[in-house]
Amino acid sequence: MSASSAEGPSFAGRTVAVVGAASGIGRFCAIHLGSLGATVPCLDLDLGGAEETAARIRDGGGGAWAEATDVTEARSVAEAMAATVDSAGRIDGLLNTAGITGATNRSTHEVDPEDFDRVYRVNLRGSLLLTQAVLPHMLDLGYGRILHIASIAGKEGNAGMAAYSATKAGLIGLVKTMGKEYATTGVTINAMAPAVIQTPMVEALPQAQVDYMTEKIPMRRTGALQEVADLAAFALSPMCSFTTGFTFDLTGGRAVY
Ligand SMILES: NC(=O)c1ccc[n+]([C@@H]2O[C@H](COP(=O)([O-])OP(=O)(O)OC[C@H]3O[C@@H](n4cnc5c(N)ncnc54)[C@H](O)[C@@H]3O)[C@@H](O)[C@H]2O)c1
């Protein structure tokens, strides 16, 4: 257990596994959860990146380690989760940020079905496998918080991103179903649908491109990583106790449903 040093709910005594922890949203959220007192197993295909995230959490006084995981492989997911539970002794939360866009700027008639399958295996099938791997432990515990990062693309559809939009929409549907199925167990299962978030990748874009991406956002700006982390911390905390199967919106007023 460790005391909270950042603003947000306390995760003292709780373990929250973050998948996709090597980069971007996953890394930022993992460090935030660590600062709130969570023990944070950092899972990713990119083991080096996950190790760096875990080291940063430990530098901040938190507990963390890295596990290599490929969410497209059932065995890899099962082994990583078993190792996580072995090391931590329990698993209270799962934050799944692993995701890929696949090819972009392709109209649907130009989509390569192989690319579609690749995106599906990470974004949708991977979300299913991860949930299946943690649920038995959470059901034993009688408590759990699962949060998958979907996207505004899953609500609105991004032209030129058929695979990404379809798999994120599928994830939103999967979460609705799972939320209902486990509603009486103490386990909540939710998603979050962000619009474009200010990651280093976005920071490197020309202003005109950023303006194009933000023109449909009523707040006329990108979202901040801290805003994702704050909403994720709530959804992964005991405070999120009467919301399940829901997709939290994080779009500056664009998708108000
Ligand atoms: N960045 C945005 O503006 C934005 C907006 C809406 C939704 N999202 C979603 O948020 C999530 C994180 O996005 P990001 O911008 O931080 O991306 P990112 O590319 O920085 O991070 C994604 C992480 O997922 C990992 N990953 C990819 N395939 C994997 C696999 N097969 N097994 C395990 N790990 C794998 C990568 O190694 C990487 O560390 C994604 O699901 C993305 O679709 C991002």
Short mmCIF file of C-alpha atoms and ligand atoms in Angstrom, two decimals:
data_model
loop_
_atom_site.label_atom_id
_atom_site.label_comp_id
_atom_site.label_asym_id
_atom_site.label_seq_id
_atom_site.Cartn_x
_atom_site.Cartn_y
_atom_site.Cartn_z
CA MET A 1 0.00 0.00 0.00
CA SER A 2 1.16 3.55 -0.65
CA ALA A 3 -0.39 6.94 -0.09
CA SER A 4 -1.79 9.02 -2.91
CA SER A 5 0.43 11.86 -4.06
CA ALA A 6 -1.66 13.03 -7.01
CA GLU A 7 -5.24 14.25 -7.18
CA GLY A 8 -7.81 11.54 -7.68
CA PRO A 9 -9.33 8.51 -6.00
CA SER A 10 -7.05 6.38 -3.81
CA PHE A 11 -5.90 3.03 -5.17
CA ALA A 12 -3.97 2.05 -2.06
CA GLY A 13 -3.84 -1.75 -1.77
CA ARG A 14 -5.24 -2.24 -5.28
CA THR A 15 -3.66 -3.68 -8.40
CA VAL A 16 -4.63 -2.23 -11.78
CA ALA A 17 -3.10 -3.89 -14.85
CA VAL A 18 -2.57 -1.52 -17.76
CA VAL A 19 -2.38 -3.06 -21.22
CA GLY A 20 -0.75 -0.89 -23.87
CA ALA A 21 1.35 0.68 -21.10
CA ALA A 22 4.46 1.22 -23.25
CA SER A 23 3.23 4.36 -24.97
CA GLY A 24 0.83 7.29 -25.18
CA ILE A 25 -2.42 7.06 -23.24
CA GLY A 26 -1.52 3.74 -21.58
CA ARG A 27 1.81 5.01 -20.28
CA PHE A 28 0.35 8.27 -18.99
CA CYS A 29 -2.58 6.51 -17.26
CA ALA A 30 -0.29 3.85 -15.76
CA ILE A 31 1.94 6.52 -14.21
CA HIS A 32 -1.12 8.41 -12.94
CA LEU A 33 -2.62 5.27 -11.38
CA GLY A 34 0.76 4.53 -9.77
CA SER A 35 0.82 8.02 -8.29
CA LEU A 36 -2.64 7.37 -6.82
CA GLY A 37 -1.29 4.35 -4.95
CA ALA A 38 -2.10 1.49 -7.34
CA THR A 39 0.29 -1.35 -7.99
CA VAL A 40 0.55 -1.32 -11.79
CA PRO A 41 1.58 -4.33 -13.85
CA CYS A 42 2.48 -2.79 -17.23
CA LEU A 43 1.61 -5.07 -20.15
CA ASP A 44 2.50 -4.46 -23.78
CA LEU A 45 3.82 -6.05 -26.94
CA ASP A 46 6.69 -3.57 -26.56
CA LEU A 47 8.38 -4.96 -23.43
CA GLY A 48 11.13 -2.31 -23.40
CA GLY A 49 8.57 0.49 -23.43
CA ALA A 50 6.52 -1.22 -20.72
CA GLU A 51 9.67 -1.62 -18.60
CA GLU A 52 10.38 2.08 -18.94
CA THR A 53 6.84 2.94 -17.80
CA ALA A 54 7.18 0.59 -14.82
CA ALA A 55 10.55 2.16 -13.93
CA ARG A 56 8.97 5.62 -13.98
CA ILE A 57 6.23 4.44 -11.61
CA ARG A 58 8.83 2.95 -9.26
CA ASP A 59 10.85 6.19 -9.44
CA GLY A 60 7.70 7.96 -8.22
CA GLY A 61 7.49 5.59 -5.25
CA GLY A 62 4.89 3.22 -6.70
CA GLY A 63 4.88 -0.52 -7.34
CA ALA A 64 5.13 -1.66 -10.95
CA TRP A 65 6.67 -4.24 -13.26
CA ALA A 66 6.40 -5.16 -16.92
CA GLU A 67 5.01 -8.23 -18.71
CA ALA A 68 5.29 -8.91 -22.44
CA THR A 69 1.84 -9.51 -23.91
CA ASP A 70 0.46 -9.84 -27.39
CA VAL A 71 -3.28 -9.26 -27.14
CA THR A 72 -3.84 -11.05 -30.44
CA GLU A 73 -2.65 -14.36 -28.95
CA ALA A 74 -4.92 -16.08 -26.42
CA ARG A 75 -2.03 -17.98 -24.86
CA SER A 76 0.09 -14.84 -24.46
CA VAL A 77 -2.80 -13.00 -22.77
CA ALA A 78 -3.59 -15.94 -20.46
CA GLU A 79 0.07 -16.39 -19.47
CA ALA A 80 0.65 -12.68 -18.86
CA MET A 81 -2.49 -12.39 -16.74
CA ALA A 82 -1.62 -15.53 -14.76
CA ALA A 83 1.87 -14.11 -14.10
CA THR A 84 0.31 -10.79 -13.12
CA VAL A 85 -2.04 -12.39 -10.62
CA ASP A 86 0.82 -14.56 -9.27
CA SER A 87 3.04 -11.52 -8.70
CA ALA A 88 0.35 -9.18 -7.39
CA GLY A 89 -1.77 -11.71 -5.51
CA ARG A 90 -4.92 -10.03 -6.81
CA ILE A 91 -6.22 -7.98 -9.69
CA ASP A 92 -8.73 -5.22 -9.00
CA GLY A 93 -8.65 -3.37 -12.28
CA LEU A 94 -7.86 -3.70 -15.97
CA LEU A 95 -7.24 -0.72 -18.20
CA ASN A 96 -6.98 -1.77 -21.83
CA THR A 97 -5.42 0.87 -24.08
CA ALA A 98 -3.83 -1.46 -26.65
CA GLY A 99 -5.02 -0.41 -30.07
CA ILE A 100 -3.94 0.16 -33.65
CA THR A 101 -5.42 2.20 -36.49
CA GLY A 102 -4.28 -0.01 -39.36
CA ALA A 103 -4.08 1.59 -42.79
CA THR A 104 -5.73 5.02 -42.99
CA ASN A 105 -6.92 7.23 -45.87
CA ARG A 106 -8.52 4.21 -47.56
CA SER A 107 -12.12 4.25 -48.73
CA THR A 108 -13.92 1.06 -47.84
CA HIS A 109 -13.69 -0.43 -51.35
CA GLU A 110 -9.90 -0.10 -51.06
CA VAL A 111 -9.62 -1.77 -47.64
CA ASP A 112 -7.33 -4.80 -47.58
CA PRO A 113 -9.22 -7.55 -45.69
CA GLU A 114 -5.90 -8.70 -44.20
CA ASP A 115 -5.42 -5.26 -42.68
CA PHE A 116 -9.03 -5.30 -41.45
CA ASP A 117 -8.36 -8.65 -39.72
CA ARG A 118 -5.16 -7.33 -38.12
CA VAL A 119 -7.00 -4.32 -36.65
CA TYR A 120 -9.88 -6.53 -35.53
CA ARG A 121 -7.49 -8.91 -33.74
CA VAL A 122 -5.96 -6.13 -31.67
CA ASN A 123 -8.88 -3.75 -31.06
CA LEU A 124 -11.83 -6.10 -30.66
CA ARG A 125 -10.72 -9.72 -30.25
CA GLY A 126 -7.87 -8.56 -27.98
CA SER A 127 -10.38 -6.74 -25.76
CA LEU A 128 -12.44 -9.94 -25.51
CA LEU A 129 -9.39 -12.07 -24.62
CA LEU A 130 -8.19 -9.63 -21.96
CA THR A 131 -11.61 -9.47 -20.35
CA GLN A 132 -11.92 -13.26 -20.38
CA ALA A 133 -8.50 -13.57 -18.74
CA VAL A 134 -9.19 -11.23 -15.81
CA LEU A 135 -12.85 -11.99 -15.14
CA PRO A 136 -12.37 -15.29 -13.26
CA HIS A 137 -10.04 -13.55 -10.77
CA MET A 138 -12.39 -10.61 -10.35
CA LEU A 139 -15.41 -12.88 -9.92
CA ASP A 140 -13.52 -14.76 -7.17
CA LEU A 141 -12.73 -11.41 -5.55
CA GLY A 142 -16.34 -10.20 -5.93
CA TYR A 143 -14.92 -6.91 -7.18
CA GLY A 144 -13.44 -5.58 -10.39
CA ARG A 145 -13.20 -2.55 -12.62
CA ILE A 146 -12.56 -2.99 -16.34
CA LEU A 147 -12.13 -0.06 -18.72
CA HIS A 148 -11.45 -0.37 -22.44
CA ILE A 149 -10.38 2.62 -24.53
CA ALA A 150 -12.66 2.81 -27.58
CA SER A 151 -12.82 5.97 -29.70
CA ILE A 152 -15.08 8.66 -31.08
CA ALA A 153 -14.52 6.79 -34.36
CA GLY A 154 -16.64 3.96 -32.95
CA LYS A 155 -19.55 6.33 -32.34
CA GLU A 156 -19.34 8.59 -35.39
CA GLY A 157 -17.32 6.61 -37.97
CA ASN A 158 -14.12 8.16 -39.32
CA ALA A 159 -14.04 8.31 -43.13
CA GLY A 160 -10.96 6.49 -44.41
CA MET A 161 -10.72 4.33 -41.26
CA ALA A 162 -13.24 1.53 -41.78
CA ALA A 163 -11.43 -1.12 -39.75
CA TYR A 164 -10.65 1.21 -36.88
CA SER A 165 -14.17 2.65 -36.71
CA ALA A 166 -15.88 -0.74 -37.03
CA THR A 167 -13.74 -2.43 -34.38
CA LYS A 168 -14.14 0.45 -31.93
CA ALA A 169 -17.93 0.35 -32.53
CA GLY A 170 -17.75 -3.40 -31.92
CA LEU A 171 -15.90 -2.78 -28.67
CA ILE A 172 -18.62 -0.40 -27.51
CA GLY A 173 -21.20 -3.13 -28.25
CA LEU A 174 -19.13 -5.77 -26.48
CA VAL A 175 -18.87 -3.57 -23.39
CA LYS A 176 -22.67 -3.02 -23.35
CA THR A 177 -23.21 -6.79 -23.38
CA MET A 178 -20.56 -7.59 -20.78
CA GLY A 179 -21.76 -4.83 -18.47
CA LYS A 180 -25.21 -6.43 -18.34
CA GLU A 181 -23.89 -9.97 -17.96
CA TYR A 182 -21.77 -9.19 -14.89
CA ALA A 183 -23.88 -6.39 -13.40
CA THR A 184 -24.64 -8.23 -10.15
CA THR A 185 -21.11 -9.54 -9.51
CA GLY A 186 -19.30 -6.43 -8.23
CA VAL A 187 -17.43 -6.17 -11.54
CA THR A 188 -18.14 -3.13 -13.72
CA ILE A 189 -17.11 -3.10 -17.38
CA ASN A 190 -17.03 0.22 -19.19
CA ALA A 191 -15.38 1.94 -22.15
CA MET A 192 -14.19 5.43 -22.90
CA ALA A 193 -14.50 7.14 -26.28
CA PRO A 194 -11.98 9.98 -26.63
CA ALA A 195 -11.69 12.38 -29.53
CA VAL A 196 -8.16 13.32 -30.58
CA ILE A 197 -5.82 13.48 -27.60
CA GLN A 198 -2.73 15.66 -27.39
CA THR A 199 -0.02 13.01 -27.58
CA PRO A 200 3.54 13.70 -28.79
CA MET A 201 2.40 12.41 -32.20
CA VAL A 202 -0.28 15.12 -32.40
CA GLU A 203 2.14 17.75 -31.09
CA ALA A 204 4.41 17.02 -34.05
CA LEU A 205 1.66 17.71 -36.62
CA PRO A 206 1.38 21.01 -38.53
CA GLN A 207 -1.16 23.40 -36.97
CA ALA A 208 -3.39 23.16 -40.08
CA GLN A 209 -3.74 19.41 -39.57
CA VAL A 210 -4.58 19.86 -35.89
CA ASP A 211 -7.14 22.55 -36.82
CA TYR A 212 -8.76 20.10 -39.25
CA MET A 213 -8.93 17.46 -36.51
CA THR A 214 -10.43 19.83 -33.95
CA GLU A 215 -12.89 21.77 -36.10
CA LYS A 216 -15.75 19.37 -35.29
CA ILE A 217 -15.03 19.59 -31.55
CA PRO A 218 -17.22 22.30 -29.94
CA MET A 219 -14.44 23.11 -27.45
CA ARG A 220 -12.12 23.65 -30.47
CA ARG A 221 -9.16 21.84 -28.96
CA THR A 222 -7.65 18.42 -28.48
CA GLY A 223 -8.10 16.49 -25.24
CA ALA A 224 -5.27 16.36 -22.71
CA LEU A 225 -3.68 13.13 -21.50
CA GLN A 226 -4.47 14.26 -17.96
CA GLU A 227 -8.17 14.45 -18.89
CA VAL A 228 -8.07 10.83 -20.09
CA ALA A 229 -6.20 9.75 -16.95
CA ASP A 230 -8.64 11.51 -14.61
CA LEU A 231 -11.69 9.92 -16.21
CA ALA A 232 -9.94 6.53 -16.32
CA ALA A 233 -9.03 6.78 -12.64
CA PHE A 234 -12.69 7.40 -11.77
CA ALA A 235 -13.94 4.51 -13.94
CA LEU A 236 -11.34 2.16 -12.42
CA SER A 237 -12.01 3.19 -8.81
CA PRO A 238 -14.55 1.95 -6.26
CA MET A 239 -16.36 5.28 -6.82
CA CYS A 240 -17.58 3.99 -10.19
CA SER A 241 -20.09 1.67 -8.58
CA PHE A 242 -23.42 2.29 -10.37
CA THR A 243 -22.21 2.55 -13.98
CA THR A 244 -21.54 -0.48 -16.14
CA GLY A 245 -21.77 -1.29 -19.85
CA PHE A 246 -21.33 2.43 -20.50
CA THR A 247 -19.06 4.33 -22.85
CA PHE A 248 -17.79 7.49 -21.19
CA ASP A 249 -17.51 10.39 -23.63
CA LEU A 250 -14.35 12.50 -23.81
CA THR A 251 -14.88 14.62 -26.91
CA GLY A 252 -15.18 18.25 -25.86
CA GLY A 253 -18.91 18.22 -26.62
CA ARG A 254 -18.75 16.49 -30.02
CA ALA A 255 -20.54 13.23 -29.19
CA VAL A 256 -23.06 14.01 -26.50
CA TYR A 257 -24.42 10.49 -26.19
N1 LIG B 1 -4.41 9.14 -29.26
C1 LIG B 1 -5.67 9.50 -29.54
O1 LIG B 1 -5.95 10.65 -29.92
C2 LIG B 1 -6.77 8.50 -29.35
C3 LIG B 1 -8.11 8.92 -29.51
C4 LIG B 1 -9.13 8.00 -29.33
C5 LIG B 1 -8.84 6.69 -28.96
N2 LIG B 1 -7.54 6.31 -28.82
C6 LIG B 1 -7.28 4.92 -28.41
O2 LIG B 1 -6.51 4.94 -27.24
C7 LIG B 1 -5.64 3.81 -27.20
C8 LIG B 1 -4.20 4.25 -27.00
O3 LIG B 1 -3.84 5.13 -28.05
P1 LIG B 1 -2.41 5.85 -28.10
O4 LIG B 1 -2.58 7.09 -28.91
O5 LIG B 1 -1.85 5.94 -26.73
O6 LIG B 1 -1.60 4.79 -29.00
P2 LIG B 1 -0.08 4.29 -28.90
O7 LIG B 1 0.23 3.72 -30.24
O8 LIG B 1 0.79 5.38 -28.37
O9 LIG B 1 -0.15 3.12 -27.82
C9 LIG B 1 -0.76 1.87 -28.10
C10 LIG B 1 -0.01 0.79 -27.37
O10 LIG B 1 -0.64 -0.46 -27.69
C11 LIG B 1 0.38 -1.42 -27.84
N3 LIG B 1 -0.06 -2.53 -28.67
C12 LIG B 1 -0.34 -2.52 -30.00
N4 LIG B 1 -0.63 -3.75 -30.43
C13 LIG B 1 -0.52 -4.58 -29.35
C14 LIG B 1 -0.68 -5.97 -29.16
N5 LIG B 1 -0.99 -6.80 -30.18
N6 LIG B 1 -0.51 -6.49 -27.92
C15 LIG B 1 -0.18 -5.66 -26.89
N7 LIG B 1 0.02 -4.33 -27.01
C16 LIG B 1 -0.16 -3.80 -28.23
C17 LIG B 1 1.53 -0.66 -28.51
O11 LIG B 1 2.76 -1.35 -28.37
C18 LIG B 1 1.46 0.67 -27.79
O12 LIG B 1 2.30 0.68 -26.66
C19 LIG B 1 -5.87 3.06 -28.51
O13 LIG B 1 -6.80 2.02 -28.30
C20 LIG B 1 -6.47 4.12 -29.42
O14 LIG B 1 -7.28 3.54 -30.41
C21 LIG B 1 -6.50 7.17 -29.00
#
